[in-house]
PDB file of N, CA and C in Angstrom:
ATOM      1  N   MET A 125       0.749  -1.222  -0.028  1.00  0.00           N
ATOM      2  CA  MET A 125      -0.008  -0.306   0.054  1.00  0.00           C
ATOM      3  C   MET A 125       0.895   1.357  -0.015  1.00  0.00           C
ATOM      4  N   THR A 126       2.009   1.257   0.537  1.00  0.00           N
ATOM      5  CA  THR A 126       2.932   2.199   0.508  1.00  0.00           C
ATOM      6  C   THR A 126       3.595   2.764  -0.745  1.00  0.00           C
ATOM      7  N   GLU A 127       3.524   1.435  -1.593  1.00  0.00           N
ATOM      8  CA  GLU A 127       4.037   1.756  -2.683  1.00  0.00           C
ATOM      9  C   GLU A 127       3.187   2.366  -3.823  1.00  0.00           C
ATOM     10  N   LEU A 128       1.979   2.440  -3.549  1.00  0.00           N
ATOM     11  CA  LEU A 128       0.973   3.048  -4.640  1.00  0.00           C
ATOM     12  C   LEU A 128       0.748   4.482  -4.106  1.00  0.00           C
ATOM     13  N   GLN A 129       1.144   5.053  -2.969  1.00  0.00           N
ATOM     14  CA  GLN A 129       0.917   6.202  -2.240  1.00  0.00           C
ATOM     15  C   GLN A 129       1.452   7.287  -3.177  1.00  0.00           C
ATOM     16  N   PRO A 130       3.203   7.198  -3.554  1.00  0.00           N
ATOM     17  CA  PRO A 130       3.538   7.893  -4.179  1.00  0.00           C
ATOM     18  C   PRO A 130       3.342   8.056  -5.492  1.00  0.00           C
ATOM     19  N   ILE A 131       2.729   6.733  -6.191  1.00  0.00           N
ATOM     20  CA  ILE A 131       2.352   6.833  -7.643  1.00  0.00           C
ATOM     21  C   ILE A 131       0.984   7.806  -7.641  1.00  0.00           C
ATOM     22  N   THR A 132      -0.012   7.682  -6.899  1.00  0.00           N
ATOM     23  CA  THR A 132      -1.020   8.485  -6.872  1.00  0.00           C
ATOM     24  C   THR A 132      -0.707   9.978  -6.542  1.00  0.00           C
ATOM     25  N   SER A 133       0.001  10.384  -5.662  1.00  0.00           N
ATOM     26  CA  SER A 133       0.418  11.514  -5.379  1.00  0.00           C
ATOM     27  C   SER A 133       1.033  12.325  -6.856  1.00  0.00           C
ATOM     28  N   LEU A 134       2.040  11.425  -7.412  1.00  0.00           N
ATOM     29  CA  LEU A 134       2.675  11.836  -8.770  1.00  0.00           C
ATOM     30  C   LEU A 134       1.642  12.280  -9.900  1.00  0.00           C
ATOM     31  N   LEU A 135       0.668  11.141  -9.638  1.00  0.00           N
ATOM     32  CA  LEU A 135      -0.531  11.534 -10.948  1.00  0.00           C
ATOM     33  C   LEU A 135      -1.203  12.754 -10.635  1.00  0.00           C
ATOM     34  N   ALA A 136      -1.743  12.968  -9.302  1.00  0.00           N
ATOM     35  CA  ALA A 136      -2.328  14.140  -9.263  1.00  0.00           C
ATOM     36  C   ALA A 136      -1.577  15.468  -9.165  1.00  0.00           C
ATOM     37  N   GLN A 137       0.012  15.495  -9.075  1.00  0.00           N
ATOM     38  CA  GLN A 137       0.800  16.520  -9.536  1.00  0.00           C
ATOM     39  C   GLN A 137       0.601  16.714 -11.160  1.00  0.00           C
ATOM     40  N   ALA A 138       0.861  15.688 -11.841  1.00  0.00           N
ATOM     41  CA  ALA A 138       1.057  15.805 -13.092  1.00  0.00           C
ATOM     42  C   ALA A 138      -0.399  16.481 -13.592  1.00  0.00           C
ATOM     43  N   SER A 139      -1.599  15.892 -13.050  1.00  0.00           N
ATOM     44  CA  SER A 139      -2.813  16.353 -13.669  1.00  0.00           C
ATOM     45  C   SER A 139      -2.825  17.932 -13.489  1.00  0.00           C
ATOM     46  N   GLY A 140      -2.674  18.223 -12.242  1.00  0.00           N
ATOM     47  CA  GLY A 140      -2.625  19.781 -11.937  1.00  0.00           C
ATOM     48  C   GLY A 140      -1.510  20.504 -12.712  1.00  0.00           C
ATOM     49  N   SER A 141      -0.818  20.035 -12.852  1.00  0.00           N
ATOM     50  CA  SER A 141       0.464  20.785 -13.329  1.00  0.00           C
ATOM     51  C   SER A 141       0.147  21.089 -15.058  1.00  0.00           C
ATOM     52  N   ALA A 142      -0.412  19.883 -15.941  1.00  0.00           N
ATOM     53  CA  ALA A 142      -0.808  19.761 -17.087  1.00  0.00           C
ATOM     54  C   ALA A 142      -2.331  21.156 -17.258  1.00  0.00           C
ATOM     55  N   PHE A 143      -3.144  20.902 -16.343  1.00  0.00           N
ATOM     56  CA  PHE A 143      -4.082  21.939 -16.241  1.00  0.00           C
ATOM     57  C   PHE A 143      -3.470  23.667 -16.157  1.00  0.00           C
ATOM     58  N   PHE A 144      -2.643  23.535 -15.378  1.00  0.00           N
ATOM     59  CA  PHE A 144      -1.749  25.041 -15.232  1.00  0.00           C
ATOM     60  C   PHE A 144      -0.788  25.416 -16.637  1.00  0.00           C
ATOM     61  N   GLY A 145      -0.679  24.156 -17.199  1.00  0.00           N
ATOM     62  CA  GLY A 145       0.301  24.519 -18.524  1.00  0.00           C
ATOM     63  C   GLY A 145      -0.644  24.877 -19.540  1.00  0.00           C
ATOM     64  N   ILE A 146      -1.948  24.383 -19.681  1.00  0.00           N
ATOM     65  CA  ILE A 146      -2.748  24.991 -20.399  1.00  0.00           C
ATOM     66  C   ILE A 146      -3.612  26.060 -20.502  1.00  0.00           C
ATOM     67  N   VAL A 147      -3.384  26.509 -19.321  1.00  0.00           N
ATOM     68  CA  VAL A 147      -4.246  28.201 -18.876  1.00  0.00           C
ATOM     69  C   VAL A 147      -3.657  29.239 -19.793  1.00  0.00           C
ATOM     70  N   PRO A 148      -2.348  29.200 -19.866  1.00  0.00           N
ATOM     71  CA  PRO A 148      -1.793  30.265 -20.349  1.00  0.00           C
ATOM     72  C   PRO A 148      -1.802  30.337 -21.967  1.00  0.00           C
ATOM     73  N   LEU A 149      -2.182  28.699 -22.738  1.00  0.00           N
ATOM     74  CA  LEU A 149      -2.457  28.848 -24.102  1.00  0.00           C
ATOM     75  C   LEU A 149      -3.764  29.315 -24.549  1.00  0.00           C
ATOM     76  N   ILE A 150      -4.576  28.942 -23.431  1.00  0.00           N
ATOM     77  CA  ILE A 150      -6.059  29.504 -23.526  1.00  0.00           C
ATOM     78  C   ILE A 150      -6.146  30.967 -23.292  1.00  0.00           C
ATOM     79  N   ALA A 151      -5.519  31.563 -22.398  1.00  0.00           N
ATOM     80  CA  ALA A 151      -5.655  32.898 -22.304  1.00  0.00           C
ATOM     81  C   ALA A 151      -4.927  33.716 -23.471  1.00  0.00           C
ATOM     82  N   ILE A 152      -3.581  33.153 -23.865  1.00  0.00           N
ATOM     83  CA  ILE A 152      -3.265  33.829 -25.228  1.00  0.00           C
ATOM     84  C   ILE A 152      -4.249  33.577 -26.428  1.00  0.00           C
ATOM     85  N   PHE A 153      -4.826  32.675 -26.728  1.00  0.00           N
ATOM     86  CA  PHE A 153      -6.006  32.374 -27.682  1.00  0.00           C
ATOM     87  C   PHE A 153      -6.795  33.347 -27.573  1.00  0.00           C
ATOM     88  N   ALA A 154      -7.386  33.810 -26.181  1.00  0.00           N
ATOM     89  CA  ALA A 154      -8.379  34.827 -26.056  1.00  0.00           C
ATOM     90  C   ALA A 154      -8.109  35.882 -26.246  1.00  0.00           C
ATOM     91  N   ILE A 155      -6.803  36.049 -25.836  1.00  0.00           N
ATOM     92  CA  ILE A 155      -6.105  37.721 -26.300  1.00  0.00           C
ATOM     93  C   ILE A 155      -6.180  37.810 -27.814  1.00  0.00           C
ATOM     94  N   PHE A 156      -5.787  36.917 -28.706  1.00  0.00           N
ATOM     95  CA  PHE A 156      -5.435  37.076 -29.973  1.00  0.00           C
ATOM     96  C   PHE A 156      -7.040  37.262 -30.601  1.00  0.00           C
ATOM     97  N   TYR A 157      -7.895  36.589 -30.094  1.00  0.00           N
ATOM     98  CA  TYR A 157      -9.307  36.480 -30.729  1.00  0.00           C
ATOM     99  C   TYR A 157      -9.909  37.885 -30.524  1.00  0.00           C
ATOM    100  N   LEU A 158      -9.706  38.132 -29.281  1.00  0.00           N
ATOM    101  CA  LEU A 158     -10.351  39.449 -28.977  1.00  0.00           C
ATOM    102  C   LEU A 158      -9.575  40.821 -29.392  1.00  0.00           C
ATOM    103  N   MET A 159      -8.296  40.623 -29.638  1.00  0.00           N
ATOM    104  CA  MET A 159      -7.720  41.982 -30.236  1.00  0.00           C
ATOM    105  C   MET A 159      -7.585  41.793 -31.829  1.00  0.00           C
ATOM    106  N   LEU A 160      -7.342  40.553 -32.833  1.00  0.00           N
ATOM    107  CA  LEU A 160      -7.061  40.519 -33.825  1.00  0.00           C
ATOM    108  C   LEU A 160      -8.146  39.896 -34.584  1.00  0.00           C
ATOM    109  N   ILE A 161      -8.696  38.942 -34.364  1.00  0.00           N
ATOM    110  CA  ILE A 161      -9.776  38.171 -35.225  1.00  0.00           C
ATOM    111  C   ILE A 161     -11.079  38.899 -35.312  1.00  0.00           C
ATOM    112  N   MET A 162     -11.773  39.222 -34.040  1.00  0.00           N
ATOM    113  CA  MET A 162     -12.929  39.951 -33.700  1.00  0.00           C
ATOM    114  C   MET A 162     -12.867  41.161 -34.630  1.00  0.00           C
ATOM    115  N   PRO A 163     -12.159  41.956 -34.549  1.00  0.00           N
ATOM    116  CA  PRO A 163     -11.891  43.235 -35.250  1.00  0.00           C
ATOM    117  C   PRO A 163     -11.770  42.979 -36.672  1.00  0.00           C
ATOM    118  N   GLN A 164     -11.141  42.311 -37.329  1.00  0.00           N
ATOM    119  CA  GLN A 164     -10.959  41.939 -38.496  1.00  0.00           C
ATOM    120  C   GLN A 164     -12.311  41.349 -39.031  1.00  0.00           C
ATOM    121  N   GLN A 165     -13.100  40.778 -38.648  1.00  0.00           N
ATOM    122  CA  GLN A 165     -14.392  40.157 -38.828  1.00  0.00           C
ATOM    123  C   GLN A 165     -15.583  41.291 -38.847  1.00  0.00           C
ATOM    124  N   LYS A 166     -15.461  42.152 -38.112  1.00  0.00           N
ATOM    125  CA  LYS A 166     -16.292  43.383 -38.009  1.00  0.00           C
ATOM    126  C   LYS A 166     -16.100  44.057 -39.480  1.00  0.00           C
ATOM    127  N   ARG A 167     -14.708  44.150 -39.579  1.00  0.00           N
ATOM    128  CA  ARG A 167     -14.326  44.895 -40.898  1.00  0.00           C
ATOM    129  C   ARG A 167     -14.789  44.504 -42.109  1.00  0.00           C
ATOM    130  N   GLN A 168     -14.628  43.068 -42.003  1.00  0.00           N
ATOM    131  CA  GLN A 168     -14.903  42.344 -43.255  1.00  0.00           C
ATOM    132  C   GLN A 168     -16.569  42.549 -43.852  1.00  0.00           C
ATOM    133  N   LYS A 169     -17.282  42.083 -42.428  1.00  0.00           N
ATOM    134  CA  LYS A 169     -19.081  42.435 -42.698  1.00  0.00           C
ATOM    135  C   LYS A 169     -19.394  43.750 -43.024  1.00  0.00           C
ATOM    136  N   LYS A 170     -18.497  45.244 -42.512  1.00  0.00           N
ATOM    137  CA  LYS A 170     -18.890  46.436 -42.737  1.00  0.00           C
ATOM    138  C   LYS A 170     -18.563  46.381 -44.312  1.00  0.00           C
ATOM    139  N   TRP A 171     -17.628  45.937 -44.781  1.00  0.00           N
ATOM    140  CA  TRP A 171     -17.110  46.118 -46.062  1.00  0.00           C
ATOM    141  C   TRP A 171     -18.159  45.472 -47.108  1.00  0.00           C
ATOM    142  N   GLN A 172     -18.310  44.114 -46.896  1.00  0.00           N
ATOM    143  CA  GLN A 172     -19.328  43.372 -47.400  1.00  0.00           C
ATOM    144  C   GLN A 172     -20.974  44.065 -47.555  1.00  0.00           C
ATOM    145  N   SER A 173     -21.099  44.744 -46.602  1.00  0.00           N
ATOM    146  CA  SER A 173     -22.563  45.198 -46.624  1.00  0.00           C
ATOM    147  C   SER A 173     -22.136  46.755 -47.266  1.00  0.00           C
ATOM    148  N   MET A 174     -21.265  47.124 -47.534  1.00  0.00           N
ATOM    149  CA  MET A 174     -21.230  48.495 -48.219  1.00  0.00           C
ATOM    150  C   MET A 174     -21.143  48.187 -49.618  1.00  0.00           C
ATOM    151  N   LEU A 175     -20.489  47.011 -50.082  1.00  0.00           N
ATOM    152  CA  LEU A 175     -20.287  46.465 -51.353  1.00  0.00           C
ATOM    153  C   LEU A 175     -21.555  46.099 -51.736  1.00  0.00           C
ATOM    154  N   SER A 176     -22.554  45.646 -51.340  1.00  0.00           N
ATOM    155  CA  SER A 176     -23.862  45.034 -51.426  1.00  0.00           C
ATOM    156  C   SER A 176     -24.877  46.139 -51.723  1.00  0.00           C
ATOM    157  N   ALA A 177     -24.391  47.522 -51.084  1.00  0.00           N
ATOM    158  CA  ALA A 177     -25.510  48.680 -51.013  1.00  0.00           C
ATOM    159  C   ALA A 177     -25.088  49.734 -52.138  1.00  0.00           C
ATOM    160  N   LEU A 178     -24.065  49.406 -52.848  1.00  0.00           N
ATOM    161  CA  LEU A 178     -23.578  50.340 -53.871  1.00  0.00           C
ATOM    162  C   LEU A 178     -24.960  50.314 -54.871  1.00  0.00           C
ATOM    163  N   LYS A 179     -24.631  51.991 -55.386  1.00  0.00           N
ATOM    164  CA  LYS A 179     -25.706  52.230 -56.381  1.00  0.00           C
ATOM    165  C   LYS A 179     -25.129  53.409 -57.301  1.00  0.00           C
ATOM    166  N   ASN A 180     -25.824  53.597 -58.391  1.00  0.00           N
ATOM    167  CA  ASN A 180     -25.777  54.482 -59.127  1.00  0.00           C
ATOM    168  C   ASN A 180     -25.351  55.812 -58.630  1.00  0.00           C
ATOM    169  N   GLY A 181     -24.465  56.811 -58.715  1.00  0.00           N
ATOM    170  CA  GLY A 181     -24.027  58.035 -58.106  1.00  0.00           C
ATOM    171  C   GLY A 181     -23.472  58.278 -56.999  1.00  0.00           C
ATOM    172  N   ASP A 182     -22.943  56.836 -56.442  1.00  0.00           N
ATOM    173  CA  ASP A 182     -22.076  56.984 -55.633  1.00  0.00           C
ATOM    174  C   ASP A 182     -20.704  57.057 -55.764  1.00  0.00           C
ATOM    175  N   LYS A 183     -19.828  57.932 -55.128  1.00  0.00           N
ATOM    176  CA  LYS A 183     -18.669  58.362 -55.396  1.00  0.00           C
ATOM    177  C   LYS A 183     -17.610  57.514 -54.677  1.00  0.00           C
ATOM    178  N   VAL A 184     -16.830  56.661 -55.196  1.00  0.00           N
ATOM    179  CA  VAL A 184     -15.964  55.438 -54.412  1.00  0.00           C
ATOM    180  C   VAL A 184     -14.501  55.538 -54.781  1.00  0.00           C
ATOM    181  N   VAL A 185     -13.873  54.873 -54.003  1.00  0.00           N
ATOM    182  CA  VAL A 185     -12.522  54.781 -54.040  1.00  0.00           C
ATOM    183  C   VAL A 185     -11.996  53.508 -54.474  1.00  0.00           C
ATOM    184  N   THR A 186     -11.308  53.211 -55.405  1.00  0.00           N
ATOM    185  CA  THR A 186     -10.796  51.520 -55.661  1.00  0.00           C
ATOM    186  C   THR A 186      -9.673  51.369 -54.924  1.00  0.00           C
ATOM    187  N   SER A 187      -9.271  50.123 -54.920  1.00  0.00           N
ATOM    188  CA  SER A 187      -7.880  49.805 -54.409  1.00  0.00           C
ATOM    189  C   SER A 187      -6.677  50.053 -54.920  1.00  0.00           C
ATOM    190  N   GLY A 188      -7.146  50.343 -56.027  1.00  0.00           N
ATOM    191  CA  GLY A 188      -5.940  51.256 -56.717  1.00  0.00           C
ATOM    192  C   GLY A 188      -5.416  52.427 -56.925  1.00  0.00           C
ATOM    193  N   GLY A 189      -6.686  52.891 -56.071  1.00  0.00           N
ATOM    194  CA  GLY A 189      -6.661  54.566 -55.755  1.00  0.00           C
ATOM    195  C   GLY A 189      -7.440  55.501 -56.842  1.00  0.00           C
ATOM    196  N   ILE A 190      -7.952  54.898 -57.687  1.00  0.00           N
ATOM    197  CA  ILE A 190      -8.771  55.700 -58.633  1.00  0.00           C
ATOM    198  C   ILE A 190     -10.340  55.805 -57.704  1.00  0.00           C
ATOM    199  N   ARG A 191     -10.396  57.311 -58.070  1.00  0.00           N
ATOM    200  CA  ARG A 191     -11.438  58.002 -57.410  1.00  0.00           C
ATOM    201  C   ARG A 191     -12.857  58.062 -58.579  1.00  0.00           C
ATOM    202  N   GLY A 192     -13.808  57.942 -58.551  1.00  0.00           N
ATOM    203  CA  GLY A 192     -14.770  58.037 -59.301  1.00  0.00           C
ATOM    204  C   GLY A 192     -16.522  58.081 -59.056  1.00  0.00           C
ATOM    205  N   THR A 193     -17.494  58.310 -59.889  1.00  0.00           N
ATOM    206  CA  THR A 193     -18.555  57.998 -59.688  1.00  0.00           C
ATOM    207  C   THR A 193     -19.379  56.711 -60.309  1.00  0.00           C
ATOM    208  N   ILE A 194     -19.854  56.031 -59.555  1.00  0.00           N
ATOM    209  CA  ILE A 194     -20.627  54.766 -60.307  1.00  0.00           C
ATOM    210  C   ILE A 194     -21.513  55.078 -61.256  1.00  0.00           C
ATOM    211  N   ILE A 195     -21.888  54.490 -62.482  1.00  0.00           N
ATOM    212  CA  ILE A 195     -22.669  55.074 -63.508  1.00  0.00           C
ATOM    213  C   ILE A 195     -23.571  53.505 -63.759  1.00  0.00           C
ATOM    214  N   SER A 196     -22.895  52.620 -63.307  1.00  0.00           N
ATOM    215  CA  SER A 196     -23.516  51.273 -63.525  1.00  0.00           C
ATOM    216  C   SER A 196     -22.920  49.991 -62.662  1.00  0.00           C
ATOM    217  N   VAL A 197     -23.727  49.302 -62.052  1.00  0.00           N
ATOM    218  CA  VAL A 197     -23.555  48.311 -61.231  1.00  0.00           C
ATOM    219  C   VAL A 197     -24.035  46.900 -61.891  1.00  0.00           C
ATOM    220  N   ARG A 198     -23.303  45.837 -61.970  1.00  0.00           N
ATOM    221  CA  ARG A 198     -23.403  44.595 -62.399  1.00  0.00           C
ATOM    222  C   ARG A 198     -23.299  43.819 -60.785  1.00  0.00           C
ATOM    223  N   ASP A 199     -23.532  42.495 -61.293  1.00  0.00           N
ATOM    224  CA  ASP A 199     -23.373  41.286 -60.055  1.00  0.00           C
ATOM    225  C   ASP A 199     -21.749  41.539 -59.564  1.00  0.00           C
ATOM    226  N   ASP A 200     -20.628  41.223 -60.458  1.00  0.00           N
ATOM    227  CA  ASP A 200     -19.373  41.012 -60.255  1.00  0.00           C
ATOM    228  C   ASP A 200     -18.723  42.328 -60.869  1.00  0.00           C
ATOM    229  N   ALA A 201     -19.196  43.654 -60.997  1.00  0.00           N
ATOM    230  CA  ALA A 201     -18.347  44.843 -61.906  1.00  0.00           C
ATOM    231  C   ALA A 201     -19.199  45.883 -61.321  1.00  0.00           C
ATOM    232  N   VAL A 202     -18.326  47.193 -61.362  1.00  0.00           N
ATOM    233  CA  VAL A 202     -19.254  48.230 -61.616  1.00  0.00           C
ATOM    234  C   VAL A 202     -18.297  49.382 -62.910  1.00  0.00           C
ATOM    235  N   GLN A 203     -19.249  50.173 -63.449  1.00  0.00           N
ATOM    236  CA  GLN A 203     -18.481  51.110 -64.279  1.00  0.00           C
ATOM    237  C   GLN A 203     -18.331  52.443 -63.504  1.00  0.00           C
ATOM    238  N   LEU A 204     -17.068  52.747 -63.491  1.00  0.00           N
ATOM    239  CA  LEU A 204     -17.062  54.236 -63.111  1.00  0.00           C
ATOM    240  C   LEU A 204     -16.711  55.123 -63.867  1.00  0.00           C
ATOM    241  N   ARG A 205     -17.242  56.451 -63.678  1.00  0.00           N
ATOM    242  CA  ARG A 205     -16.618  57.812 -64.533  1.00  0.00           C
ATOM    243  C   ARG A 205     -15.932  58.464 -64.090  1.00  0.00           C
ATOM    244  N   VAL A 206     -14.736  58.578 -64.340  1.00  0.00           N
ATOM    245  CA  VAL A 206     -13.431  59.170 -63.835  1.00  0.00           C
ATOM    246  C   VAL A 206     -12.996  60.522 -64.330  1.00  0.00           C
ATOM    247  N   PRO A 207     -13.318  61.753 -63.523  1.00  0.00           N
ATOM    248  CA  PRO A 207     -12.613  63.141 -64.204  1.00  0.00           C
ATOM    249  C   PRO A 207     -11.414  63.037 -64.484  1.00  0.00           C
ATOM    250  N   PRO A 208     -10.771  63.846 -65.094  1.00  0.00           N
ATOM    251  CA  PRO A 208     -11.616  65.397 -65.688  1.00  0.00           C
ATOM    252  C   PRO A 208     -12.051  64.942 -66.988  1.00  0.00           C
ATOM    253  N   ASP A 209     -11.901  63.814 -67.675  1.00  0.00           N
ATOM    254  CA  ASP A 209     -12.114  63.565 -68.941  1.00  0.00           C
ATOM    255  C   ASP A 209     -13.409  62.652 -69.014  1.00  0.00           C
ATOM    256  N   ASN A 210     -13.948  62.361 -67.946  1.00  0.00           N
ATOM    257  CA  ASN A 210     -15.369  61.646 -68.002  1.00  0.00           C
ATOM    258  C   ASN A 210     -14.944  60.175 -68.542  1.00  0.00           C
ATOM    259  N   LEU A 211     -13.674  59.652 -68.177  1.00  0.00           N
ATOM    260  CA  LEU A 211     -13.430  58.653 -68.848  1.00  0.00           C
ATOM    261  C   LEU A 211     -14.088  57.438 -67.896  1.00  0.00           C
ATOM    262  N   ARG A 212     -14.696  56.260 -68.857  1.00  0.00           N
ATOM    263  CA  ARG A 212     -15.502  55.253 -68.262  1.00  0.00           C
ATOM    264  C   ARG A 212     -14.853  54.252 -68.268  1.00  0.00           C
ATOM    265  N   ILE A 213     -14.414  53.359 -66.902  1.00  0.00           N
ATOM    266  CA  ILE A 213     -13.921  52.141 -66.976  1.00  0.00           C
ATOM    267  C   ILE A 213     -14.583  51.290 -65.782  1.00  0.00           C
ATOM    268  N   GLU A 214     -14.224  50.079 -66.263  1.00  0.00           N
ATOM    269  CA  GLU A 214     -14.969  48.882 -65.544  1.00  0.00           C
ATOM    270  C   GLU A 214     -14.031  48.305 -64.297  1.00  0.00           C
ATOM    271  N   VAL A 215     -14.382  48.226 -63.356  1.00  0.00           N
ATOM    272  CA  VAL A 215     -13.644  47.575 -62.401  1.00  0.00           C
ATOM    273  C   VAL A 215     -14.274  46.397 -61.448  1.00  0.00           C
ATOM    274  N   ALA A 216     -13.735  45.537 -60.685  1.00  0.00           N
ATOM    275  CA  ALA A 216     -14.302  44.677 -60.099  1.00  0.00           C
ATOM    276  C   ALA A 216     -15.037  45.035 -58.749  1.00  0.00           C
ATOM    277  N   ARG A 217     -16.427  44.830 -58.630  1.00  0.00           N
ATOM    278  CA  ARG A 217     -16.901  45.207 -57.399  1.00  0.00           C
ATOM    279  C   ARG A 217     -16.098  45.149 -56.130  1.00  0.00           C
ATOM    280  N   SER A 218     -15.034  44.101 -56.027  1.00  0.00           N
ATOM    281  CA  SER A 218     -14.441  43.777 -54.682  1.00  0.00           C
ATOM    282  C   SER A 218     -13.402  44.686 -54.900  1.00  0.00           C
ATOM    283  N   ALA A 219     -13.073  45.464 -55.839  1.00  0.00           N
ATOM    284  CA  ALA A 219     -12.064  46.439 -55.854  1.00  0.00           C
ATOM    285  C   ALA A 219     -12.298  47.737 -55.104  1.00  0.00           C
ATOM    286  N   VAL A 220     -13.767  47.812 -55.008  1.00  0.00           N
ATOM    287  CA  VAL A 220     -13.931  49.059 -54.312  1.00  0.00           C
ATOM    288  C   VAL A 220     -13.870  48.959 -52.590  1.00  0.00           C
ATOM    289  N   THR A 221     -13.140  49.984 -52.343  1.00  0.00           N
ATOM    290  CA  THR A 221     -12.579  49.897 -50.821  1.00  0.00           C
ATOM    291  C   THR A 221     -13.318  50.883 -50.072  1.00  0.00           C
ATOM    292  N   ALA A 222     -14.052  52.008 -50.600  1.00  0.00           N
ATOM    293  CA  ALA A 222     -14.636  52.858 -49.890  1.00  0.00           C
ATOM    294  C   ALA A 222     -15.519  53.980 -50.415  1.00  0.00           C
ATOM    295  N   LEU A 223     -16.426  54.372 -50.119  1.00  0.00           N
ATOM    296  CA  LEU A 223     -17.484  55.222 -50.338  1.00  0.00           C
ATOM    297  C   LEU A 223     -16.907  56.840 -49.881  1.00  0.00           C
ATOM    298  N   VAL A 224     -17.005  57.792 -50.792  1.00  0.00           N
ATOM    299  CA  VAL A 224     -16.710  59.120 -50.408  1.00  0.00           C
ATOM    300  C   VAL A 224     -17.503  59.870 -50.142  1.00  0.00           C
ATOM    301  N   ASN A 225     -17.539  60.395 -48.746  1.00  0.00           N
ATOM    302  CA  ASN A 225     -18.895  61.275 -48.351  1.00  0.00           C
ATOM    303  C   ASN A 225     -18.849  62.531 -49.246  1.00  0.00           C
ATOM    304  N   PRO A 226     -20.041  62.745 -49.722  1.00  0.00           N
ATOM    305  CA  PRO A 226     -20.067  64.293 -50.023  1.00  0.00           C
ATOM    306  C   PRO A 226     -19.404  65.181 -49.315  1.00  0.00           C
ATOM    307  N   GLU A 227     -19.608  65.553 -47.969  1.00  0.00           N
ATOM    308  CA  GLU A 227     -18.549  66.635 -47.300  1.00  0.00           C
ATOM    309  C   GLU A 227     -17.148  66.314 -47.490  1.00  0.00           C
ATOM    310  N   GLU A 228     -16.991  65.320 -47.650  1.00  0.00           N
ATOM    311  CA  GLU A 228     -15.442  65.238 -47.908  1.00  0.00           C
ATOM    312  C   GLU A 228     -14.799  66.009 -49.075  1.00  0.00           C
ATOM    313  N   ALA A 229     -16.010  65.680 -50.094  1.00  0.00           N
ATOM    314  CA  ALA A 229     -15.719  65.809 -51.313  1.00  0.00           C
ATOM    315  C   ALA A 229     -15.334  67.168 -51.723  1.00  0.00           C
ATOM    316  N   LYS A 230     -16.355  67.878 -50.987  1.00  0.00           N
ATOM    317  CA  LYS A 230     -16.273  69.375 -51.173  1.00  0.00           C
ATOM    318  C   LYS A 230     -14.784  69.908 -50.777  1.00  0.00           C
TER     319      LYS A 230
END
């Protein structure tokens, strides 16, 4: 009976230390989720809703830095009128990165 006593105490210590070894990993994952993953998901949802709400007459900026006014919206592309020559170009809908507020344009 005396030989089993040290074994059970070692098992109890091993399971306790394993638990305390996992706690920091869980805490690190929680911090990464709260600081990196969640804000990125919010930005992605906001961008997707902005893309789905595009309409004719909206002033937008593309990922390439082109500023223009939407003249036609399709499923996967938009046509922009770009000043100063009123050039008409077609870009992928996913290339639109932001709407330009009318207050900012003035």
